[in-house]
mmCIF file of C-alpha atoms in Angstrom:
data_model
loop_
_atom_site.group_PDB
_atom_site.id
_atom_site.type_symbol
_atom_site.label_atom_id
_atom_site.label_comp_id
_atom_site.label_asym_id
_atom_site.label_seq_id
_atom_site.Cartn_x
_atom_site.Cartn_y
_atom_site.Cartn_z
ATOM 1 C CA MET A 781 173.885 71.625 25.428
ATOM 2 C CA VAL A 782 170.794 70.155 23.968
ATOM 3 C CA VAL A 783 170.591 66.347 21.996
ATOM 4 C CA GLU A 784 168.067 65.081 20.475
ATOM 5 C CA ASP A 785 167.964 60.917 19.657
ATOM 6 C CA ASP A 786 166.616 59.045 17.397
ATOM 7 C CA ALA A 787 163.051 59.663 18.482
ATOM 8 C CA GLY A 788 163.201 63.076 17.904
ATOM 9 C CA MET A 789 163.495 63.484 21.503
ATOM 10 C CA THR A 790 165.448 66.148 23.709
ATOM 11 C CA ASP A 791 167.187 65.639 26.051
ATOM 12 C CA GLN A 792 165.556 67.708 28.439
ATOM 13 C CA ASP A 793 162.610 65.258 26.916
ATOM 14 C CA SER A 794 164.247 62.983 28.624
ATOM 15 C CA ALA A 795 162.427 63.638 32.621
ATOM 16 C CA VAL A 796 159.240 63.263 30.878
ATOM 17 C CA ILE A 797 159.750 60.811 28.054
ATOM 18 C CA PRO A 798 160.907 57.383 28.994
ATOM 19 C CA ALA A 799 162.868 56.023 26.915
ATOM 20 C CA LEU A 800 162.448 53.371 23.705
ATOM 21 C CA VAL A 801 162.676 50.471 26.008
ATOM 22 C CA PHE A 802 159.929 48.421 25.669
ATOM 23 C CA ASP A 803 160.801 45.479 23.560
ATOM 24 C CA GLU A 804 160.097 41.748 24.039
ATOM 25 C CA GLU A 805 163.521 41.386 26.522
ATOM 26 C CA HIS A 806 161.506 44.215 28.170
ATOM 27 C CA VAL A 807 158.399 42.198 27.945
ATOM 28 C CA SER A 808 159.595 39.312 29.140
ATOM 29 C CA VAL A 809 161.205 40.076 32.178
ATOM 30 C CA LEU A 810 158.574 42.607 34.066
ATOM 31 C CA VAL A 811 156.104 39.957 33.430
ATOM 32 C CA GLY A 812 158.201 36.766 34.813
ATOM 33 C CA GLY A 813 158.396 34.643 31.650
ATOM 34 C CA SER A 814 157.815 34.047 27.683
ATOM 35 C CA VAL A 815 155.983 36.621 25.524
ATOM 36 C CA SER A 816 154.906 34.158 23.045
ATOM 37 C CA ALA A 817 153.337 31.806 25.941
ATOM 38 C CA GLY A 818 150.459 33.773 26.605
ATOM 39 C CA CYS A 819 150.160 37.138 23.921
ATOM 40 C CA PHE A 820 146.175 38.155 23.209
ATOM 41 C CA MET A 821 145.001 40.500 21.028
ATOM 42 C CA VAL A 822 141.541 42.517 22.374
ATOM 43 C CA GLY A 823 140.531 46.031 20.775
ATOM 44 C CA GLY A 824 144.117 46.170 18.855
ATOM 45 C CA ALA A 825 145.943 46.767 21.999
ATOM 46 C CA SER A 826 148.399 43.022 23.181
ATOM 47 C CA ILE A 827 148.475 41.734 26.371
ATOM 48 C CA VAL A 828 151.208 39.372 28.000
ATOM 49 C CA ILE A 829 150.071 37.425 30.536
ATOM 50 C CA GLY A 830 153.095 36.221 32.886
ATOM 51 C CA GLN A 831 153.585 34.882 36.361
ATOM 52 C CA ALA A 832 155.107 37.726 38.073
ATOM 53 C CA GLY A 833 152.292 40.825 35.614
ATOM 54 C CA MET A 834 151.165 41.372 32.769
ATOM 55 C CA ALA A 835 151.662 44.156 29.970
ATOM 56 C CA ILE A 836 149.313 45.511 27.500
ATOM 57 C CA ILE A 837 150.647 47.218 24.746
ATOM 58 C CA VAL A 838 148.389 49.724 22.751
ATOM 59 C CA GLU A 839 149.006 51.498 19.447
ATOM 60 C CA ALA A 840 149.147 55.323 19.677
ATOM 61 C CA ASN A 841 145.726 56.464 18.113
ATOM 62 C CA ASP A 842 142.431 58.158 19.666
ATOM 63 C CA ALA A 843 140.383 55.983 18.643
ATOM 64 C CA PRO A 844 136.834 56.087 21.077
ATOM 65 C CA ALA A 845 136.084 51.891 19.930
ATOM 66 C CA ARG A 846 139.967 51.108 19.928
ATOM 67 C CA SER A 847 141.994 50.579 23.447
ATOM 68 C CA GLY A 848 144.099 52.637 23.928
ATOM 69 C CA VAL A 849 145.029 55.715 26.295
ATOM 70 C CA TRP A 850 141.941 57.963 26.663
ATOM 71 C CA SER A 851 143.477 60.492 29.033
ATOM 72 C CA ALA A 852 146.911 61.788 31.480
ATOM 73 C CA GLU A 853 145.034 59.263 34.487
ATOM 74 C CA GLU A 854 142.438 56.412 32.012
ATOM 75 C CA VAL A 855 143.977 53.206 29.718
ATOM 76 C CA ARG A 856 140.859 51.005 28.219
ATOM 77 C CA LEU A 857 140.619 48.562 26.815
ATOM 78 C CA ILE A 858 137.558 47.329 23.976
ATOM 79 C CA GLY A 859 137.297 43.658 24.103
ATOM 80 C CA PRO A 860 135.693 40.686 23.520
ATOM 81 C CA ALA A 861 138.952 39.570 25.493
ATOM 82 C CA PRO A 862 139.770 35.706 25.425
ATOM 83 C CA ALA A 863 139.329 33.963 29.037
ATOM 84 C CA PRO A 864 143.060 34.950 29.914
ATOM 85 C CA VAL A 865 142.510 37.893 29.862
ATOM 86 C CA THR A 866 139.411 37.893 31.531
ATOM 87 C CA GLU A 867 140.253 35.608 34.329
ATOM 88 C CA ARG A 868 142.963 37.332 35.232
ATOM 89 C CA MET A 869 141.400 41.410 34.757
ATOM 90 C CA MET A 870 138.170 39.690 36.808
ATOM 91 C CA GLY A 871 139.559 36.878 38.702
ATOM 92 C CA SER A 872 139.867 32.668 38.628
ATOM 93 C CA PRO A 873 136.782 32.025 40.455
ATOM 94 C CA TRP A 874 138.509 27.950 40.347
ATOM 95 C CA GLY A 875 142.561 29.286 40.218
ATOM 96 C CA THR A 876 144.309 31.677 42.098
ATOM 97 C CA ASP A 877 143.624 35.217 41.478
ATOM 98 C CA GLY A 878 146.186 37.442 40.046
ATOM 99 C CA ARG A 879 144.857 41.108 40.066
ATOM 100 C CA SER A 880 147.412 42.505 43.069
ATOM 101 C CA LEU A 881 149.794 41.439 40.063
ATOM 102 C CA PRO A 882 150.835 44.757 38.860
ATOM 103 C CA ILE A 883 149.929 44.951 35.159
ATOM 104 C CA HIS A 884 152.617 47.365 33.477
ATOM 105 C CA ILE A 885 151.036 49.613 30.772
ATOM 106 C CA ALA A 886 153.002 50.489 26.991
ATOM 107 C CA VAL A 887 152.136 52.449 23.539
ATOM 108 C CA ARG A 888 154.011 51.351 19.732
ATOM 109 C CA LEU A 889 156.551 53.686 18.628
ATOM 110 C CA GLY A 890 157.881 52.903 15.553
ATOM 111 C CA GLU A 891 159.988 49.664 16.212
ATOM 112 C CA GLY A 892 159.382 49.839 19.963
ATOM 113 C CA GLY A 893 157.350 51.517 22.593
ATOM 114 C CA LEU A 894 157.584 54.001 25.013
ATOM 115 C CA ASP A 895 157.204 52.341 28.771
ATOM 116 C CA LEU A 896 153.993 53.804 30.760
ATOM 117 C CA GLY A 897 154.155 52.252 33.963
ATOM 118 C CA THR A 898 152.152 50.553 35.806
ATOM 119 C CA ALA A 899 148.455 50.664 35.998
ATOM 120 C CA LYS A 900 144.422 48.502 38.382
ATOM 121 C CA VAL A 901 141.268 48.447 36.877
ATOM 122 C CA SER A 902 138.683 50.952 38.229
ATOM 123 C CA GLN A 903 135.570 49.610 35.739
ATOM 124 C CA ALA A 904 135.016 46.764 34.057
ATOM 125 C CA SER A 905 132.074 45.798 32.983
ATOM 126 C CA THR A 906 130.949 41.692 31.258
ATOM 127 C CA SER A 907 128.965 40.342 28.457
ATOM 128 C CA ASP A 908 127.910 35.889 29.539
ATOM 129 C CA GLY A 909 131.443 35.625 31.524
ATOM 130 C CA ILE A 910 133.657 37.991 29.484
ATOM 131 C CA LEU A 911 135.550 40.851 29.806
ATOM 132 C CA THR A 912 133.680 43.325 26.961
ATOM 133 C CA ASN A 913 135.457 47.007 28.444
ATOM 134 C CA CYS A 914 137.890 47.372 31.478
ATOM 135 C CA GLU A 915 139.275 50.540 32.386
ATOM 136 C CA LEU A 916 142.473 50.920 34.287
ATOM 137 C CA ARG A 917 144.194 54.047 36.082
ATOM 138 C CA PHE A 918 147.851 54.985 36.074
ATOM 139 C CA GLU A 919 149.160 54.405 39.539
ATOM 140 C CA ALA A 920 151.400 57.743 38.352
ATOM 141 C CA PRO A 921 149.638 59.730 35.924
ATOM 142 C CA LEU A 922 151.020 61.241 32.297
ATOM 143 C CA SER A 923 152.163 64.683 31.823
ATOM 144 C CA ARG A 924 150.799 66.839 29.054
ATOM 145 C CA GLN A 925 153.636 66.169 26.286
ATOM 146 C CA LEU A 926 153.613 62.437 26.460
ATOM 147 C CA LEU A 927 150.479 62.530 26.599
ATOM 148 C CA ASN A 928 149.657 64.376 23.308
ATOM 149 C CA ARG A 929 152.665 61.693 21.925
ATOM 150 C CA VAL A 930 150.962 58.315 23.090
ATOM 151 C CA ARG A 931 147.861 59.559 22.012
ATOM 152 C CA PRO A 932 147.741 61.671 18.452
ATOM 153 C CA PRO A 933 144.616 64.299 18.340
ATOM 154 C CA LEU A 934 142.282 62.657 15.854
ATOM 155 C CA PRO A 935 141.388 65.379 11.882
ATOM 156 C CA PRO A 936 139.836 67.972 13.369
ATOM 157 C CA VAL A 937 136.068 67.556 12.098
ATOM 158 C CA ASP A 938 132.881 71.048 12.281
ATOM 159 C CA LEU A 939 131.360 71.025 16.345
ATOM 160 C CA PRO A 940 127.907 71.162 17.319
ATOM 161 C CA GLY A 941 126.949 75.118 16.663
ATOM 162 C CA LEU A 942 125.172 77.854 19.101
ATOM 163 C CA GLU A 943 122.432 78.988 16.249
ATOM 164 C CA TRP A 944 119.708 77.096 18.969
ATOM 165 C CA LEU A 945 121.363 79.767 21.574
ATOM 166 C CA ARG A 946 120.064 82.671 20.154
ATOM 167 C CA ASN A 947 115.776 81.612 19.430
ATOM 168 C CA VAL A 948 116.182 80.344 23.694
ATOM 169 C CA ASN A 949 114.067 83.181 24.800
ATOM 170 C CA GLY A 950 112.138 83.521 21.464
ATOM 171 C CA ASP A 951 111.947 80.360 19.459
ATOM 172 C CA ARG A 952 111.996 77.472 21.553
ATOM 173 C CA ALA A 953 111.105 74.260 18.800
ATOM 174 C CA ALA A 954 113.796 76.251 17.171
ATOM 175 C CA ALA A 955 116.255 76.301 20.665
ATOM 176 C CA LEU A 956 115.466 72.367 20.218
ATOM 177 C CA GLU A 957 115.513 70.734 17.897
ATOM 178 C CA GLN A 958 118.239 72.731 16.348
ATOM 179 C CA PHE A 959 120.031 72.143 19.575
ATOM 180 C CA VAL A 960 119.033 68.226 19.864
ATOM 181 C CA THR A 961 119.683 66.937 15.675
ATOM 182 C CA GLY A 962 122.821 69.153 16.609
ATOM 183 C CA TRP A 963 124.538 67.124 19.619
ATOM 184 C CA TYR A 964 123.330 64.289 18.286
ATOM 185 C CA PRO A 965 124.146 62.150 14.207
ATOM 186 C CA ALA A 966 121.353 61.184 12.898
ATOM 187 C CA ALA A 967 120.099 57.396 13.012
ATOM 188 C CA GLY A 968 118.787 57.028 9.861
ATOM 189 C CA ALA A 969 119.142 59.026 6.455
ATOM 190 C CA THR A 970 115.948 59.815 6.063
ATOM 191 C CA GLU A 971 113.525 60.872 8.978
ATOM 192 C CA PRO A 972 111.104 58.650 9.910
ATOM 193 C CA PRO A 973 107.197 59.280 8.011
ATOM 194 C CA ALA A 974 104.720 61.567 10.537
ATOM 195 C CA SER A 975 102.257 58.973 12.916
ATOM 196 C CA CYS A 976 98.962 59.642 11.966
ATOM 197 C CA ALA A 977 97.437 58.504 15.114
ATOM 198 C CA PRO A 978 96.197 60.458 17.631
ATOM 199 C CA SER A 979 98.101 62.415 20.612
ATOM 200 C CA ARG A 980 97.439 63.805 23.936
ATOM 201 C CA LEU A 981 101.396 65.032 24.707
ATOM 202 C CA PRO A 982 101.920 69.005 24.697
ATOM 203 C CA ALA A 983 103.337 69.600 21.174
ATOM 204 C CA ARG A 984 106.512 69.879 22.285
ATOM 205 C CA LEU A 985 106.527 66.167 23.494
ATOM 206 C CA ARG A 986 105.433 65.537 20.675
ATOM 207 C CA GLN A 987 108.536 67.593 19.491
ATOM 208 C CA LEU A 988 110.701 65.381 21.283
ATOM 209 C CA HIS A 989 108.973 62.346 20.469
ATOM 210 C CA ARG A 990 109.831 62.519 17.063
ATOM 211 C CA LEU A 991 113.456 64.051 17.279
ATOM 212 C CA ALA A 992 114.060 60.866 19.379
ATOM 213 C CA LYS A 993 112.481 58.399 16.376
ATOM 214 C CA GLN A 994 116.859 58.444 14.792
ATOM 215 C CA ARG A 995 117.915 60.104 18.157
ATOM 216 C CA PRO A 996 117.218 57.900 20.826
ATOM 217 C CA GLY A 997 119.592 59.816 22.493
ATOM 218 C CA ALA A 998 117.254 62.521 23.211
ATOM 219 C CA LEU A 999 114.627 60.997 25.421
ATOM 220 C CA GLY A 1000 118.027 61.216 28.071
ATOM 221 C CA THR A 1001 120.564 58.191 28.656
ATOM 222 C CA GLN A 1002 120.856 59.254 33.034
ATOM 223 C CA ASN A 1003 117.367 60.480 33.492
ATOM 224 C CA ARG A 1004 114.647 59.448 30.935
ATOM 225 C CA ILE A 1005 111.307 61.838 28.910
ATOM 226 C CA LEU A 1006 108.914 58.123 28.779
ATOM 227 C CA PRO A 1007 107.933 56.684 25.419
ATOM 228 C CA GLU A 1008 103.872 58.195 25.028
ATOM 229 C CA PRO A 1009 102.731 54.329 25.839
ATOM 230 C CA ASP A 1010 105.173 54.533 29.395
ATOM 231 C CA MET A 1011 103.352 57.734 30.421
ATOM 232 C CA HIS A 1012 100.804 57.307 33.327
ATOM 233 C CA THR A 1013 99.467 58.711 35.609
ATOM 234 C CA ASP A 1014 100.907 59.426 39.134
ATOM 235 C CA HIS A 1015 99.291 57.720 42.223
ATOM 236 C CA LEU A 1016 96.759 60.006 42.990
ATOM 237 C CA GLY A 1017 94.798 60.486 39.362
ATOM 238 C CA GLU A 1018 95.681 63.760 38.638
ATOM 239 C CA MET A 1019 98.722 64.446 36.456
ATOM 240 C CA LEU A 1020 100.343 62.704 34.128
ATOM 241 C CA VAL A 1021 103.918 60.818 35.095
ATOM 242 C CA PHE A 1022 106.168 61.773 31.516
ATOM 243 C CA GLY A 1023 109.760 62.558 32.533
ATOM 244 C CA VAL A 1024 111.294 59.610 35.328
ATOM 245 C CA GLU A 1025 114.539 59.626 36.953
ATOM 246 C CA ASN A 1026 116.837 55.798 36.523
ATOM 247 C CA GLN A 1027 116.348 55.215 39.687
ATOM 248 C CA GLY A 1028 113.366 55.838 40.169
ATOM 249 C CA GLY A 1029 113.985 58.855 42.921
ATOM 250 C CA PHE A 1030 112.365 61.492 41.435
ATOM 251 C CA LEU A 1031 109.775 61.924 38.942
ATOM 252 C CA TRP A 1032 108.391 65.195 36.008
ATOM 253 C CA SER A 1033 104.420 65.316 35.146
ATOM 254 C CA LEU A 1034 101.988 67.503 33.949
ATOM 255 C CA ASP A 1035 98.399 68.951 35.374
ATOM 256 C CA GLY A 1036 96.519 70.210 32.178
ATOM 257 C CA PRO A 1037 95.757 70.679 28.948
ATOM 258 C CA GLU A 1038 97.510 73.931 28.143
ATOM 259 C CA ALA A 1039 100.027 74.433 24.902
ATOM 260 C CA ASP A 1040 103.958 75.561 27.559
ATOM 261 C CA PRO A 1041 101.980 73.537 30.673
ATOM 262 C CA THR A 1042 103.906 73.693 34.193
ATOM 263 C CA VAL A 1043 106.391 70.928 35.153
ATOM 264 C CA TRP A 1044 105.713 69.275 38.463
ATOM 265 C CA PHE A 1045 109.104 67.389 39.601
ATOM 266 C CA ARG A 1046 108.325 64.938 43.129
ATOM 267 C CA GLU A 1047 110.368 62.985 45.233
ATOM 268 C CA PHE A 1048 108.252 59.494 46.049
ATOM 269 C CA ASP A 1049 105.354 60.969 47.670
ATOM 270 C CA GLU A 1050 106.561 63.947 48.727
ATOM 271 C CA GLU A 1051 105.117 67.359 47.623
ATOM 272 C CA PRO A 1052 105.297 67.621 44.100
ATOM 273 C CA ILE A 1053 107.371 71.488 43.370
ATOM 274 C CA ALA A 1054 107.077 73.664 39.810
ATOM 275 C CA GLU A 1055 110.599 73.954 37.544
ATOM 276 C CA GLN A 1056 110.744 77.125 37.185
ATOM 277 C CA GLU A 1057 110.694 77.029 33.224
ATOM 278 C CA PRO A 1058 107.823 75.932 32.123
ATOM 279 C CA LEU A 1059 107.678 73.186 29.493
ATOM 280 C CA SER A 1060 108.755 75.154 26.950
ATOM 281 C CA GLY A 1061 112.624 75.828 28.181
ATOM 282 C CA PHE A 1062 112.237 72.110 30.481
ATOM 283 C CA LEU A 1063 113.196 70.180 27.969
ATOM 284 C CA ILE A 1064 115.553 72.996 26.893
ATOM 285 C CA GLN A 1065 117.268 71.721 29.990
ATOM 286 C CA PHE A 1066 116.582 68.237 30.522
ATOM 287 C CA SER A 1067 118.034 68.269 26.905
ATOM 288 C CA LEU A 1068 121.273 70.046 28.336
ATOM 289 C CA PHE A 1069 121.308 68.462 31.251
ATOM 290 C CA GLU A 1070 121.136 64.315 29.448
ATOM 291 C CA ALA A 1071 123.980 65.667 26.972
ATOM 292 C CA SER A 1072 126.557 66.461 29.477
ATOM 293 C CA MET A 1073 125.921 63.477 31.275
ATOM 294 C CA GLY A 1074 125.564 61.650 29.440
ATOM 295 C CA ALA A 1075 128.674 62.894 26.558
ATOM 296 C CA ALA A 1076 131.783 60.476 25.327
ATOM 297 C CA TYR A 1077 134.095 63.402 26.714
ATOM 298 C CA LEU A 1078 133.959 64.883 29.868
ATOM 299 C CA ALA A 1079 135.679 66.964 32.611
ATOM 300 C CA LEU A 1080 134.728 66.450 36.004
ATOM 301 C CA PRO A 1081 136.616 69.287 38.727
ATOM 302 C CA ARG A 1082 135.489 68.364 42.438
ATOM 303 C CA ARG A 1083 133.176 70.460 44.105
ATOM 304 C CA LEU A 1084 134.126 74.978 43.062
ATOM 305 C CA THR A 1085 133.993 77.799 45.340
ATOM 306 C CA ALA A 1086 131.572 80.371 43.933
ATOM 307 C CA ALA A 1087 135.034 82.531 42.715
ATOM 308 C CA GLN A 1088 136.439 79.509 41.005
ATOM 309 C CA VAL A 1089 133.044 79.009 38.553
ATOM 310 C CA ALA A 1090 132.932 82.838 37.126
ATOM 311 C CA GLN A 1091 136.272 81.514 36.135
ATOM 312 C CA LEU A 1092 135.550 78.035 35.197
ATOM 313 C CA THR A 1093 132.321 79.975 32.869
ATOM 314 C CA GLN A 1094 134.486 83.390 31.631
ATOM 315 C CA ALA A 1095 134.938 82.247 27.992
ATOM 316 C CA LEU A 1096 131.259 80.611 28.457
ATOM 317 C CA HIS A 1097 127.685 80.713 27.134
ATOM 318 C CA PRO A 1098 125.645 81.224 29.718
ATOM 319 C CA VAL A 1099 121.631 79.737 28.732
ATOM 320 C CA PRO A 1100 119.608 82.633 29.503
ATOM 321 C CA LEU A 1101 117.045 80.314 31.900
ATOM 322 C CA ARG A 1102 116.110 80.233 34.628
ATOM 323 C CA PRO A 1103 117.893 78.050 37.889
ATOM 324 C CA PHE A 1104 116.686 74.067 36.543
ATOM 325 C CA TRP A 1105 116.125 71.068 39.163
ATOM 326 C CA PRO A 1106 114.235 72.294 42.802
ATOM 327 C CA TRP A 1107 116.724 69.415 44.508
ATOM 328 C CA ALA A 1108 120.111 71.710 42.832
ATOM 329 C CA PRO A 1109 119.560 74.178 40.925
ATOM 330 C CA THR A 1110 121.805 74.333 38.027
ATOM 331 C CA HIS A 1111 123.015 76.839 35.695
ATOM 332 C CA PHE A 1112 123.799 76.138 32.015
ATOM 333 C CA TYR A 1113 127.210 76.895 30.310
ATOM 334 C CA VAL A 1114 127.723 76.323 26.441
ATOM 335 C CA ALA A 1115 130.588 75.890 24.305
ATOM 336 C CA PRO A 1116 130.490 74.987 20.575
ATOM 337 C CA GLY A 1117 130.447 71.416 21.373
ATOM 338 C CA LEU A 1118 130.043 72.278 25.229
ATOM 339 C CA VAL A 1119 127.789 71.571 28.097
ATOM 340 C CA VAL A 1120 129.263 73.057 31.081
ATOM 341 C CA ARG A 1121 126.641 72.174 34.129
ATOM 342 C CA VAL A 1122 125.969 74.117 37.461
ATOM 343 C CA SER A 1123 124.978 72.888 40.187
ATOM 344 C CA ASN A 1124 123.893 74.188 43.813
ATOM 345 C CA GLU A 1125 122.060 72.434 47.319
ATOM 346 C CA GLY A 1126 122.338 76.014 49.254
ATOM 347 C CA GLY A 1127 126.228 75.803 50.716
ATOM 348 C CA GLU A 1128 128.831 77.502 49.341
ATOM 349 C CA ASP A 1129 130.248 74.551 46.635
ATOM 350 C CA PHE A 1130 128.941 73.847 43.724
ATOM 351 C CA ASP A 1131 128.783 71.093 41.883
ATOM 352 C CA VAL A 1132 129.853 71.306 38.153
ATOM 353 C CA TRP A 1133 129.726 68.752 35.371
ATOM 354 C CA ALA A 1134 130.976 69.551 31.885
ATOM 355 C CA GLY A 1135 130.384 66.589 28.635
ATOM 356 C CA ALA A 1136 131.894 67.476 25.264
ATOM 357 C CA THR A 1137 131.446 65.745 21.255
ATOM 358 C CA ARG A 1138 134.743 65.622 21.325
ATOM 359 C CA ARG A 1139 138.308 66.174 22.546
ATOM 360 C CA SER A 1140 138.835 69.943 21.150
ATOM 361 C CA ALA A 1141 135.689 70.501 23.034
ATOM 362 C CA LEU A 1142 136.902 71.047 26.016
ATOM 363 C CA GLU A 1143 140.324 73.455 24.956
ATOM 364 C CA PRO A 1144 138.167 76.429 27.301
ATOM 365 C CA LEU A 1145 139.075 74.234 30.800
ATOM 366 C CA ALA A 1146 142.639 73.037 30.087
ATOM 367 C CA ASP A 1147 143.853 75.615 31.504
ATOM 368 C CA PHE A 1148 141.746 75.945 34.967
ATOM 369 C CA PRO A 1149 144.093 75.801 38.400
ATOM 370 C CA VAL A 1150 141.731 73.733 39.808
ATOM 371 C CA ASP A 1151 141.833 69.928 41.140
ATOM 372 C CA TRP A 1152 140.023 67.734 37.976
ATOM 373 C CA THR A 1153 138.509 64.148 39.234
ATOM 374 C CA ARG A 1154 138.633 62.783 35.733
ATOM 375 C CA PHE A 1155 139.788 65.589 32.146
ATOM 376 C CA ASP A 1156 139.235 63.623 28.916
ATOM 377 C CA GLY A 1157 140.750 66.354 26.463
#
């Protein structure tokens, strides 16, 4: 017989979803002290600090700007956090380091809360000594059923479309504009006025700079297309450097006045290598690469075989351009609100990275039988 409790669960669910036991008395026992003595709020989450541990109680939500359960593996705190929380998370420079004490995670549901187990700090950011953001990894990942309950989805929104894909090998200017304006929300309500100053740049680079006035992300988050004042000739005085890797490991340059010039990739002082697409195609590829790298929602599997890549991309649309990036030739596959890049350095394994504008855009990948290092769907 199936029995349903007051929270709407059945006895068949009990092995997956914990009981509603995370109350004040339970918290006090876990942290080894009075609940009222050390309770703080951080981005909508209640944090209770005791001598034996810490408890973080989050709301059931899926708002990126609020603390909460981010994925089956991760909880996020959105600061700023008060000094006692910062000290416990980061370690106090003058007192006992409490980072080794357990961190208990719970989510508020109705009058009670669900105990989700313990987590450990995996990444944290500070500003002037104050914790601003913190990512914690569950020691035991949540089931999909439990995740759906403690991280209820946001209302559906329209995803960026694929109209641009039809123009990739026709009107590439239209393709670039449609992709960039679809992927990145405009920062302002009106189009900025066109500059009257003369420019030495090819039309496609001028176009990207124009789009980036309202959409700064269009110039890259991992690697960067330089603003025109920062462009310079290379160390040989031969080519115009217009793009750089985030750590300065390589650069992209142009060598002629053509309307659609060849793009040259160069690592340090090595000989330059021509990208397979001219500037018009390269900028579409660059935009796809950076959109996936800077996306809020990611799906990152471990390295895949060719057969696994074929299965993963079966329901996606290939972008009909020659491979990007000589270091590791890269192809792109897309769906509404989703960019998947597949790279290969010459071996049998492939590196895959998927970025999405919304969680729902990762749905085509959700049932893929692979070991994910991160899955935000």
